[in-house]
């Protein structure tokens, strides 16, 4: 029988997280968008002003999954929320309930921190993930679309005159 545990990420986990970020990008057919480096990831997680946190999932001491998250804020609830940026379980370790355990731990963190909501996004073609999230009690919000401004468009928007 195997043992699965979760724990906060440490600086020693940076190579594991980077490896899984690359695997996730390949799975999502978005590897061309990955510009992340171990140095940038370290700064985001452990720098002077960390912008996110991560938890690691281990099976018998081997890192097999991670979840990266941060706090957002709901003006309607006037409470912070917990936003899951990425949850990834290595292909060879899927089907063992580790995704469920990771989401459960994140929900516990949200409750411990008195968050008003726990949210994440899912690609519309990822039907297995959508069904998994629904089974976990998540509502898939059909009326909302993600808006994103990056790169040159972000720079242009920042320079725009009001």
Backbone as CSV, one residue per row, in Angstrom:
resi,resn,N_x,N_y,N_z,CA_x,CA_y,CA_z,C_x,C_y,C_z
1,UNK,0.840,-1.182,0.000,0.000,0.000,0.000,0.887,1.248,0.000
2,UNK,0.519,2.217,-0.820,1.308,3.441,-0.926,0.754,4.509,0.004
3,UNK,1.604,5.483,0.292,1.223,6.603,1.136,1.299,7.880,0.308
4,UNK,0.210,8.658,0.332,0.181,9.944,-0.357,0.117,11.044,0.688
5,UNK,0.981,12.059,0.535,0.983,13.194,1.450,1.075,14.487,0.648
6,UNK,0.573,15.558,1.253,0.740,16.888,0.675,1.547,17.723,1.651
7,UNK,2.244,18.704,1.090,3.046,19.597,1.917,3.295,20.878,1.138
8,UNK,3.628,21.971,1.853,3.993,23.198,1.146,5.266,22.991,0.332
9,UNK,5.340,23.645,-0.811,6.541,23.573,-1.639,7.705,24.260,-0.933
10,UNK,8.902,23.784,-1.215,10.131,24.403,-0.731,10.979,24.777,-1.942
11,UNK,12.049,25.486,-1.697,12.925,25.872,-2.807,13.495,24.643,-3.523
12,UNK,13.643,23.541,-2.816,14.163,22.326,-3.442,13.172,21.725,-4.449
13,UNK,11.921,22.163,-4.419,10.905,21.643,-5.337,10.877,22.365,-6.678
14,UNK,11.621,23.443,-6.817,11.584,24.231,-8.053,11.827,23.358,-9.295
15,UNK,12.854,22.502,-9.322,13.051,21.667,-10.526,11.868,20.732,-10.804
16,UNK,11.262,20.175,-9.754,10.089,19.304,-9.927,8.925,20.089,-10.527
17,UNK,8.680,21.274,-9.988,7.568,22.092,-10.481,7.802,22.483,-11.933
18,UNK,9.028,22.911,-12.262,9.336,23.289,-13.646,9.113,22.115,-14.590
19,UNK,9.540,20.957,-14.198,9.359,19.767,-15.023,7.872,19.507,-15.271
20,UNK,7.068,19.634,-14.242,5.629,19.388,-14.394,4.946,20.512,-15.157
21,UNK,5.447,21.747,-15.049,4.906,22.843,-15.866,5.114,22.518,-17.345
22,UNK,6.276,22.008,-17.678,6.546,21.645,-19.076,5.636,20.495,-19.534
23,UNK,5.458,19.494,-18.666,4.561,18.383,-18.996,3.132,18.877,-19.198
24,UNK,2.689,19.777,-18.327,1.342,20.339,-18.438,1.188,21.103,-19.744
25,UNK,2.191,21.878,-20.107,2.132,22.654,-21.347,2.023,21.736,-22.562
26,UNK,2.751,20.647,-22.556,2.658,19.685,-23.655,1.253,19.095,-23.701
27,UNK,0.728,18.689,-22.559,-0.617,18.123,-22.493,-1.663,19.103,-23.037
28,UNK,-1.510,20.376,-22.680,-2.477,21.394,-23.108,-2.174,21.939,-24.507
29,UNK,-1.133,21.404,-25.145,-0.706,21.857,-26.475,-0.335,23.341,-26.465
30,UNK,0.304,23.771,-25.381,0.695,25.165,-25.209,2.181,25.320,-24.900
31,UNK,2.985,24.321,-25.236,4.410,24.387,-24.892,5.103,25.584,-25.512
32,UNK,4.596,26.082,-26.623,5.181,27.256,-27.272,5.019,28.526,-26.428
33,UNK,4.150,28.486,-25.430,3.909,29.664,-24.592,4.754,29.690,-23.321
34,UNK,5.445,28.611,-23.023,6.201,28.533,-21.771,7.498,29.319,-21.893
35,UNK,7.608,30.365,-21.089,8.853,31.126,-20.983,9.394,31.065,-19.550
36,UNK,8.734,30.288,-18.722,9.122,30.152,-17.316,10.540,29.606,-17.204
37,UNK,11.226,30.062,-16.163,12.541,29.536,-15.807,12.516,29.202,-14.325
38,UNK,13.469,28.417,-13.903,13.560,28.103,-12.476,13.774,29.371,-11.664
39,UNK,14.550,30.310,-12.195,14.817,31.557,-11.474,13.536,32.374,-11.297
40,UNK,12.755,32.502,-12.369,11.503,33.254,-12.273,10.504,32.564,-11.352
41,UNK,10.446,31.245,-11.420,9.555,30.496,-10.539,9.965,30.675,-9.084
42,UNK,11.266,30.633,-8.826,11.765,30.851,-7.461,11.341,32.223,-6.952
43,UNK,11.488,33.237,-7.789,11.110,34.598,-7.389,9.612,34.675,-7.085
44,UNK,8.790,34.054,-7.924,7.348,34.086,-7.717,6.899,33.379,-6.457
45,UNK,7.570,32.287,-6.124,7.184,31.504,-4.949,7.894,31.916,-3.661
46,UNK,9.156,32.332,-3.776,9.966,32.520,-2.570,10.731,33.840,-2.525
47,UNK,10.487,34.734,-3.472,11.204,35.999,-3.518,10.779,36.947,-2.407
48,UNK,11.241,38.193,-2.474,10.922,39.189,-1.452,9.430,39.433,-1.322
49,UNK,8.731,39.446,-2.450,7.275,39.627,-2.448,6.648,38.489,-3.241
50,UNK,6.535,37.296,-2.653,5.978,36.157,-3.383,4.575,36.474,-3.907
51,UNK,4.300,36.026,-5.113,2.998,36.283,-5.717,2.124,35.036,-5.763
52,UNK,2.681,33.903,-5.374,1.906,32.664,-5.381,2.495,31.691,-4.371
53,UNK,1.788,30.586,-4.206,2.221,29.509,-3.323,2.030,28.201,-4.071
54,UNK,2.632,27.147,-3.566,2.433,25.836,-4.162,2.417,24.775,-3.077
55,UNK,1.668,23.735,-3.356,1.724,22.543,-2.518,2.166,21.391,-3.408
56,UNK,2.830,20.448,-2.790,3.351,19.290,-3.493,2.614,18.055,-3.014
57,UNK,2.417,17.115,-3.934,1.869,15.816,-3.580,2.936,14.767,-3.773
58,UNK,3.095,13.920,-2.774,4.121,12.883,-2.832,3.505,11.513,-2.596
59,UNK,3.943,10.554,-3.401,3.596,9.161,-3.181,4.855,8.456,-2.704
60,UNK,4.804,7.954,-1.484,5.963,7.287,-0.883,7.235,8.115,-1.006
61,UNK,7.106,9.437,-0.793,8.254,10.334,-0.807,8.656,10.846,-2.179
62,UNK,8.011,10.366,-3.252,8.312,10.821,-4.613,7.312,11.898,-5.014
63,UNK,7.809,13.038,-5.492,6.937,14.120,-5.949,6.206,13.652,-7.204
64,UNK,4.867,13.658,-7.146,4.075,13.184,-8.278,3.072,14.224,-8.779
65,UNK,2.880,15.313,-8.026,1.946,16.343,-8.469,2.217,17.643,-7.717
66,UNK,1.651,18.715,-8.259,1.758,20.016,-7.606,0.503,20.815,-7.903
67,UNK,0.280,21.808,-7.058,-0.782,22.794,-7.286,-0.196,24.157,-6.956
68,UNK,-0.370,25.099,-7.868,0.112,26.467,-7.679,-1.112,27.365,-7.562
69,UNK,-1.134,28.218,-6.536,-2.318,29.022,-6.258,-1.937,30.378,-5.694
70,UNK,-2.909,31.279,-5.676,-2.715,32.601,-5.097,-4.066,33.138,-4.641
71,UNK,-4.025,34.254,-3.927,-5.272,34.867,-3.463,-5.734,35.932,-4.445
72,UNK,-7.025,35.971,-4.655,-7.671,37.059,-5.372,-8.671,37.701,-4.409
73,UNK,-9.538,38.547,-4.900,-10.483,39.227,-4.012,-11.819,39.395,-4.713
74,UNK,-12.894,39.120,-3.990,-14.244,39.294,-4.523,-14.845,40.568,-3.942
75,UNK,-15.168,41.513,-4.816,-15.835,42.730,-4.340,-17.253,42.421,-3.883
76,UNK,-17.910,41.451,-4.496,-19.278,41.110,-4.091,-19.307,40.468,-2.709
77,UNK,-18.328,39.630,-2.416,-18.266,38.987,-1.100,-17.468,39.802,-0.094
78,UNK,-16.668,40.740,-0.581,-15.680,41.480,0.207,-14.833,40.523,1.057
79,UNK,-14.384,39.477,0.371,-13.494,38.490,0.980,-12.462,38.067,-0.049
80,UNK,-11.322,37.633,0.460,-10.340,37.073,-0.453,-10.825,35.703,-0.911
81,UNK,-10.312,35.304,-2.053,-10.580,33.976,-2.580,-9.271,33.261,-2.818
82,UNK,-9.367,31.987,-3.073,-8.195,31.212,-3.421,-8.361,30.814,-4.884
83,UNK,-7.376,31.166,-5.711,-7.419,30.861,-7.130,-6.346,29.830,-7.462
84,UNK,-6.779,28.718,-7.987,-5.879,27.650,-8.404,-5.417,27.939,-9.827
85,UNK,-4.153,28.224,-10.001,-3.608,28.493,-11.323,-3.369,27.191,-12.086
86,UNK,-2.714,26.239,-11.432,-2.449,24.961,-12.077,-2.432,23.835,-11.062
87,UNK,-3.016,22.730,-11.449,-2.934,21.467,-10.713,-2.504,20.433,-11.730
88,UNK,-1.422,19.730,-11.436,-0.927,18.738,-12.378,-0.504,17.487,-11.637
89,UNK,-1.001,16.356,-12.121,-0.596,15.043,-11.626,0.132,14.358,-12.773
90,UNK,1.340,13.888,-12.510,2.101,13.213,-13.562,1.272,12.058,-14.146
91,UNK,1.376,11.889,-15.465,0.583,10.898,-16.202,0.651,9.517,-15.547
92,UNK,1.837,9.121,-15.127,2.029,7.775,-14.569,1.370,7.586,-13.204
93,UNK,0.864,8.668,-12.624,0.270,8.575,-11.287,-1.213,8.967,-11.269
94,UNK,-1.799,9.100,-12.439,-3.221,9.446,-12.515,-4.082,8.233,-12.196
95,UNK,-5.317,8.519,-11.796,-6.260,7.455,-11.498,-6.120,6.886,-10.099
96,UNK,-5.311,7.525,-9.275,-5.091,7.044,-7.909,-5.772,7.929,-6.864
97,UNK,-6.509,8.943,-7.330,-7.193,9.837,-6.390,-6.356,11.011,-5.919
98,UNK,-5.174,11.197,-6.508,-4.296,12.274,-6.046,-4.855,13.657,-6.390
99,UNK,-5.498,13.807,-7.542,-6.127,15.087,-7.887,-7.193,15.456,-6.881
100,UNK,-7.987,14.481,-6.479,-9.016,14.710,-5.464,-8.391,15.148,-4.150
101,UNK,-7.323,14.491,-3.767,-6.653,14.827,-2.509,-6.040,16.224,-2.565
102,UNK,-5.502,16.587,-3.707,-4.924,17.930,-3.848,-6.026,18.997,-3.781
103,UNK,-7.130,18.784,-4.495,-8.233,19.752,-4.440,-8.808,19.844,-3.029
104,UNK,-8.902,18.723,-2.357,-9.403,18.724,-0.976,-8.482,19.539,-0.084
105,UNK,-7.172,19.360,-0.232,-6.224,20.138,0.589,-6.338,21.618,0.293
106,UNK,-6.493,21.979,-0.985,-6.654,23.390,-1.339,-7.950,23.955,-0.749
107,UNK,-9.021,23.185,-0.770,-10.278,23.632,-0.153,-10.086,23.840,1.344
108,UNK,-9.328,22.964,1.983,-9.039,23.128,3.413,-8.269,24.417,3.660
109,UNK,-7.295,24.707,2.815,-6.530,25.952,2.944,-7.465,27.145,2.789
110,UNK,-8.358,27.100,1.805,-9.314,28.192,1.582,-10.187,28.398,2.812
111,UNK,-10.661,27.323,3.407,-11.508,27.432,4.606,-10.689,27.958,5.777
112,UNK,-9.481,27.435,5.967,-8.610,27.887,7.057,-8.335,29.383,6.962
113,UNK,-8.214,29.888,5.742,-7.891,31.298,5.519,-9.133,32.166,5.344
114,UNK,-10.281,31.596,5.589,-11.568,32.300,5.526,-11.836,32.915,4.150
115,UNK,-11.507,32.166,3.123,-11.776,32.616,1.756,-13.262,32.465,1.446
116,UNK,-13.774,33.372,0.649,-15.165,33.311,0.254,-15.432,32.372,-0.902
117,UNK,-14.385,32.038,-1.656,-14.541,31.130,-2.793,-13.206,30.509,-3.165
118,UNK,-13.314,29.431,-3.905,-12.172,28.688,-4.427,-12.474,28.492,-5.911
119,UNK,-11.604,29.032,-6.768,-11.882,29.040,-8.206,-10.680,28.576,-9.015
120,UNK,-10.980,28.160,-10.246,-9.949,27.833,-11.220,-10.601,27.811,-12.588
121,UNK,-9.777,27.697,-13.617,-10.260,27.622,-14.992,-9.948,26.235,-15.547
122,UNK,-10.713,25.853,-16.563,-10.473,24.585,-17.245,-10.681,24.822,-18.739
123,UNK,-9.828,24.215,-19.549,-9.970,24.332,-21.000,-11.269,23.662,-21.441
124,UNK,-11.978,24.294,-22.362,-13.297,23.788,-22.743,-13.247,22.427,-23.435
125,UNK,-12.099,22.024,-23.968,-11.981,20.722,-24.624,-11.581,19.602,-23.669
126,UNK,-11.227,19.955,-22.438,-10.728,18.961,-21.481,-11.896,18.333,-20.721
127,UNK,-12.662,17.539,-21.426,-13.872,16.938,-20.859,-13.606,16.057,-19.636
128,UNK,-12.531,15.256,-19.617,-12.274,14.479,-18.395,-12.092,15.377,-17.165
129,UNK,-11.375,16.493,-17.331,-11.185,17.411,-16.202,-12.502,18.065,-15.809
130,UNK,-13.299,18.467,-16.799,-14.592,19.094,-16.507,-15.469,18.137,-15.697
131,UNK,-15.529,16.893,-16.117,-16.339,15.908,-15.389,-15.787,15.655,-13.986
132,UNK,-14.469,15.617,-13.856,-13.836,15.447,-12.549,-14.199,16.609,-11.632
133,UNK,-14.091,17.836,-12.136,-14.395,19.006,-11.318,-15.866,19.046,-10.923
134,UNK,-16.738,18.687,-11.832,-18.171,18.625,-11.495,-18.416,17.599,-10.391
135,UNK,-17.753,16.455,-10.495,-17.896,15.413,-9.468,-17.388,15.882,-8.113
136,UNK,-16.462,16.835,-8.120,-15.931,17.391,-6.874,-16.830,18.492,-6.311
137,UNK,-17.899,18.834,-7.037,-18.828,19.846,-6.556,-18.658,21.211,-7.185
138,UNK,-17.795,21.321,-8.185,-17.564,22.617,-8.823,-18.676,22.937,-9.818
139,UNK,-19.031,24.198,-9.884,-19.928,24.697,-10.910,-19.074,25.204,-12.063
140,UNK,-19.404,24.811,-13.274,-18.726,25.326,-14.462,-19.549,26.522,-14.928
141,UNK,-18.978,27.706,-14.866,-19.713,28.937,-15.151,-19.766,29.188,-16.661
142,UNK,-20.930,29.022,-17.264,-21.019,29.129,-18.725,-21.005,30.560,-19.254
143,UNK,-21.312,31.520,-18.422,-21.461,32.893,-18.892,-20.192,33.730,-18.775
144,UNK,-19.108,33.156,-18.287,-17.893,33.914,-18.041,-16.817,33.499,-19.023
145,UNK,-16.059,34.455,-19.498,-14.923,34.216,-20.375,-13.711,34.925,-19.776
146,UNK,-12.565,34.313,-19.918,-11.326,34.903,-19.414,-10.864,35.980,-20.387
147,UNK,-10.516,37.135,-19.868,-9.934,38.223,-20.663,-8.459,38.311,-20.297
148,UNK,-7.611,38.424,-21.304,-6.174,38.426,-21.043,-5.492,39.427,-21.958
149,UNK,-4.589,40.199,-21.393,-3.756,41.123,-22.150,-2.311,40.806,-21.773
150,UNK,-1.471,40.515,-22.779,-0.075,40.163,-22.508,0.845,40.815,-23.537
151,UNK,2.132,40.738,-23.267,3.160,41.156,-24.224,2.990,42.567,-24.748
152,UNK,3.081,42.711,-26.068,2.991,44.024,-26.705,1.633,44.685,-26.450
153,UNK,0.579,43.879,-26.403,-0.746,44.439,-26.137,-0.831,45.028,-24.730
154,UNK,-0.194,44.377,-23.776,-0.164,44.897,-22.412,0.607,46.209,-22.374
155,UNK,1.742,46.246,-23.023,2.544,47.476,-23.062,1.754,48.603,-23.720
156,UNK,1.070,48.304,-24.814,0.280,49.322,-25.513,-0.863,49.827,-24.639
157,UNK,-1.518,48.927,-23.935,-2.606,49.343,-23.043,-2.079,50.225,-21.916
158,UNK,-0.925,49.875,-21.379,-0.339,50.666,-20.298,0.034,52.066,-20.756
159,UNK,0.357,52.226,-22.041,0.742,53.523,-22.567,-0.438,54.327,-23.094
160,UNK,-1.582,53.718,-23.155,-2.767,54.380,-23.712,-3.161,55.592,-22.875
161,UNK,-3.569,56.629,-23.522,-3.999,57.831,-22.808,-5.466,57.709,-22.446
162,UNK,-5.781,58.116,-21.252,-7.174,57.995,-20.774,-8.103,58.936,-21.486
